[in-house]
Every structure is written in C-alpha cells, then in structure tokens.
Short mmCIF file of C-alpha atoms in Angstrom, two decimals:
data_model
loop_
_atom_site.label_atom_id
_atom_site.label_comp_id
_atom_site.label_asym_id
_atom_site.label_seq_id
_atom_site.Cartn_x
_atom_site.Cartn_y
_atom_site.Cartn_z
CA MET A 15 -36.36 11.55 -5.35
CA SER A 16 -33.37 9.24 -5.21
CA THR A 17 -33.34 6.19 -2.98
CA SER A 18 -30.35 5.25 -0.85
CA SER A 19 -29.48 2.47 -3.28
CA GLN A 20 -29.53 4.90 -6.21
CA LEU A 21 -27.34 7.36 -4.34
CA ARG A 22 -24.93 4.58 -3.49
CA LEU A 23 -24.79 3.38 -7.09
CA MET A 24 -24.14 6.93 -8.29
CA ARG A 25 -21.29 7.16 -5.80
CA ASP A 26 -19.95 3.81 -7.04
CA LEU A 27 -20.11 5.09 -10.62
CA TYR A 28 -18.21 8.23 -9.66
CA ARG A 29 -15.47 6.10 -8.09
CA MET A 30 -15.27 3.85 -11.16
CA GLU A 31 -14.87 6.91 -13.36
CA MET A 32 -12.40 8.78 -11.14
CA ASP A 33 -10.29 5.94 -9.69
CA PRO A 34 -10.88 2.68 -11.54
CA PRO A 35 -8.99 -0.35 -10.25
CA ALA A 36 -6.56 -1.99 -12.67
CA GLY A 37 -8.05 -4.72 -14.81
CA VAL A 38 -11.74 -3.98 -14.30
CA SER A 39 -14.29 -1.54 -15.67
CA ALA A 40 -18.03 -1.03 -15.30
CA CYS A 41 -20.85 1.38 -15.97
CA PRO A 42 -24.64 1.32 -15.87
CA SER A 43 -26.42 0.17 -18.99
CA ASP A 44 -28.21 2.92 -20.91
CA ASP A 45 -30.92 4.24 -18.62
CA ASN A 46 -30.95 1.64 -15.82
CA LEU A 47 -28.80 2.45 -12.81
CA TYR A 48 -29.53 -1.03 -11.39
CA LEU A 49 -28.07 -2.92 -14.37
CA TRP A 50 -24.35 -2.56 -15.04
CA ASN A 51 -22.13 -3.90 -17.80
CA ALA A 52 -18.64 -4.78 -16.67
CA VAL A 53 -15.36 -6.23 -17.92
CA ILE A 54 -12.76 -8.14 -15.94
CA MET A 55 -9.31 -8.84 -17.28
CA GLY A 56 -8.06 -12.30 -16.40
CA PRO A 57 -5.66 -12.05 -13.46
CA LEU A 58 -1.95 -12.45 -14.15
CA GLY A 59 -0.40 -15.77 -13.21
CA THR A 60 -3.68 -17.67 -13.58
CA PRO A 61 -5.10 -19.71 -16.44
CA TYR A 62 -7.48 -16.77 -17.05
CA GLU A 63 -4.55 -14.45 -17.84
CA ASN A 64 -5.04 -12.41 -21.02
CA GLY A 65 -8.78 -13.08 -21.05
CA VAL A 66 -11.28 -10.25 -21.35
CA PHE A 67 -14.46 -11.37 -19.64
CA LYS A 68 -17.76 -9.53 -19.89
CA LEU A 69 -20.39 -9.65 -17.20
CA ILE A 70 -23.60 -8.06 -15.98
CA LEU A 71 -24.32 -6.93 -12.45
CA GLN A 72 -27.99 -6.65 -11.47
CA PHE A 73 -28.51 -4.62 -8.29
CA SER A 74 -31.65 -4.57 -6.15
CA GLN A 75 -33.31 -1.75 -4.26
CA ASN A 76 -31.61 -3.22 -1.16
CA TYR A 77 -28.07 -2.59 -2.41
CA PRO A 78 -25.62 -2.47 -0.66
CA ALA A 79 -27.28 -4.49 2.09
CA THR A 80 -27.67 -7.30 -0.44
CA PRO A 81 -25.12 -8.08 -3.15
CA ALA A 82 -25.69 -7.85 -6.86
CA LEU A 83 -26.65 -10.83 -8.98
CA VAL A 84 -23.59 -11.41 -11.15
CA ARG A 85 -23.62 -13.16 -14.52
CA PHE A 86 -20.72 -13.57 -16.91
CA THR A 87 -21.85 -13.15 -20.50
CA SER A 88 -18.49 -14.51 -21.66
CA LYS A 89 -18.22 -18.29 -21.62
CA MET A 90 -16.69 -19.39 -18.32
CA PHE A 91 -15.38 -22.63 -16.87
CA HIS A 92 -15.01 -22.20 -13.12
CA PRO A 93 -16.08 -24.12 -10.02
CA ASN A 94 -18.08 -21.16 -8.64
CA ILE A 95 -19.81 -20.14 -11.88
CA PHE A 96 -22.82 -21.97 -13.29
CA SER A 97 -22.76 -22.96 -16.96
CA ASP A 98 -25.12 -20.05 -17.76
CA GLY A 99 -22.52 -17.62 -16.33
CA VAL A 100 -24.24 -16.87 -13.03
CA VAL A 101 -21.82 -16.63 -10.11
CA CYS A 102 -22.95 -18.86 -7.25
CA LYS A 103 -24.89 -16.83 -4.64
CA ASN A 104 -23.15 -18.74 -1.82
CA THR A 105 -19.80 -17.69 -3.24
CA ILE A 106 -20.91 -14.06 -3.48
CA ALA A 107 -22.26 -14.27 0.08
CA LYS A 108 -18.92 -15.64 1.27
CA ILE A 109 -17.00 -12.64 -0.08
CA TRP A 110 -19.74 -9.98 0.32
CA ASN A 111 -19.41 -6.96 2.58
CA PRO A 112 -21.97 -4.11 2.40
CA GLU A 113 -19.08 -1.64 2.50
CA PHE A 114 -17.93 -2.94 -0.88
CA ASP A 115 -18.61 -0.77 -3.87
CA VAL A 116 -18.81 -1.89 -7.49
CA ALA A 117 -15.04 -1.57 -7.88
CA ALA A 118 -14.42 -3.83 -4.88
CA ILE A 119 -16.96 -6.37 -6.13
CA LEU A 120 -15.17 -6.60 -9.47
CA VAL A 121 -11.73 -6.86 -7.86
CA CYS A 122 -13.02 -9.72 -5.65
CA LEU A 123 -14.49 -11.48 -8.67
CA GLN A 124 -11.20 -11.05 -10.52
CA ALA A 125 -9.38 -12.66 -7.57
CA LEU A 126 -11.98 -15.44 -7.48
CA LEU A 127 -11.04 -16.42 -11.02
CA GLY A 128 -7.55 -17.31 -9.84
CA GLU A 129 -8.56 -18.67 -6.44
CA PRO A 130 -11.80 -20.66 -6.71
CA TYR A 131 -13.71 -22.13 -3.78
CA PRO A 132 -14.15 -25.75 -4.92
CA ASP A 133 -15.99 -26.51 -1.65
CA LEU A 134 -18.87 -24.22 -2.81
CA PRO A 135 -19.30 -25.46 -6.37
CA ALA A 136 -21.84 -24.08 -8.78
CA ASP A 137 -20.30 -26.32 -11.42
CA PRO A 138 -19.43 -29.63 -9.72
CA ILE A 139 -17.65 -30.90 -12.83
CA ALA A 140 -15.36 -27.86 -12.93
CA ALA A 141 -14.72 -28.28 -9.18
CA LEU A 142 -13.86 -31.96 -9.60
CA ILE A 143 -11.54 -31.29 -12.53
CA TYR A 144 -9.94 -28.38 -10.63
CA LEU A 145 -9.22 -30.66 -7.67
CA GLN A 146 -8.17 -33.78 -9.58
CA ASP A 147 -6.59 -32.70 -12.88
CA LYS A 148 -5.15 -29.17 -12.96
CA ARG A 149 -3.75 -29.62 -16.48
CA MET A 150 -7.18 -30.46 -17.87
CA TYR A 151 -8.73 -27.59 -15.88
CA TYR A 152 -6.19 -25.10 -17.25
CA ASN A 153 -6.81 -26.33 -20.80
CA LEU A 154 -10.58 -25.89 -20.45
CA VAL A 155 -10.08 -22.40 -19.00
CA LYS A 156 -7.71 -21.49 -21.83
CA GLU A 157 -10.52 -22.28 -24.29
CA CYS A 158 -12.66 -19.66 -22.48
CA VAL A 159 -9.79 -17.16 -22.67
CA GLU A 160 -9.47 -17.71 -26.41
CA LEU A 161 -13.24 -17.30 -26.88
CA SER A 162 -13.21 -14.09 -24.84
CA LEU A 163 -10.58 -12.62 -27.13
CA ALA A 164 -12.35 -13.76 -30.29
CA LYS A 165 -15.50 -11.86 -29.25
CA LEU A 166 -13.85 -8.48 -28.74
#
C-alpha cells in the first residue's frame, strides 16, 4: 500500500517527465522513491551561468509537509550552501511551501543560486565575500562552474 508521501512523489515524477521546467531535471535513484538525483543548470545572467550542478534530494515520510534535505554533489561556493554541499535548512524553510513539487523545489534552488540570502549563511565566508567583494565571489563561483563542466 502506498503512503501519501509516495503517492505525492509519484505525482511529482509524472510532472517532471511530462512537463519539466527549463534548466532542471530529476528522477528517483534506482529503487528508492525517497532519494532523487537532480541536475540544475546555472541560471543565465549569474556567475553560475553555464554550470551543470548535480544534487541529491532526500525526502522523508512526511513529504510534502516537510521539505527534502538537499545536497549538491557538485562543488559549490554559495552563502546558503555548506562546504559539504548541504543547502542550509533555514534557507529551505524560508522558501518552502508544502504545495511545491519537486519541479518547484528545483526552480527555487536555481533562483537561489543567483539570489543568495547572505543574512542566513551556511557558509559565512562565502556570505562575507559576497557582500564585500563581488569580483572575488564571482571568480570563486566560476571555479565551481568550470569543475561542474569538467565532471560531465
């Protein structure tokens, strides 16, 4: 018997397959509906442009009441992403809405790349550099973009 979270994730998968948003993709890993592999293209007009960033979404039995745990497996430099790739839970909570599906989550994360919340830093150094030296921030992000392309 399927739980409500499983039914919701199956619906989210159907939407991703039938009407995927531009610049993002996702699907469950092998046989685990609660663990998804995803890709976000760096948003145009941002230092992340042209990057291809891989991430994992780990859903709980309480989805969609509670958001997924999100971790970039691509190297990231961003105020709201810890050095191990985990997106700050406070940041996710700030943008979370239980009506969001996987597609909406990924689109929000894509927008977050270009519009960080430096007041909720997971990486205080990235936040400080973002606020005080945009040129240096952009250069450090560009290194992540280049790494993302090298690992395709």
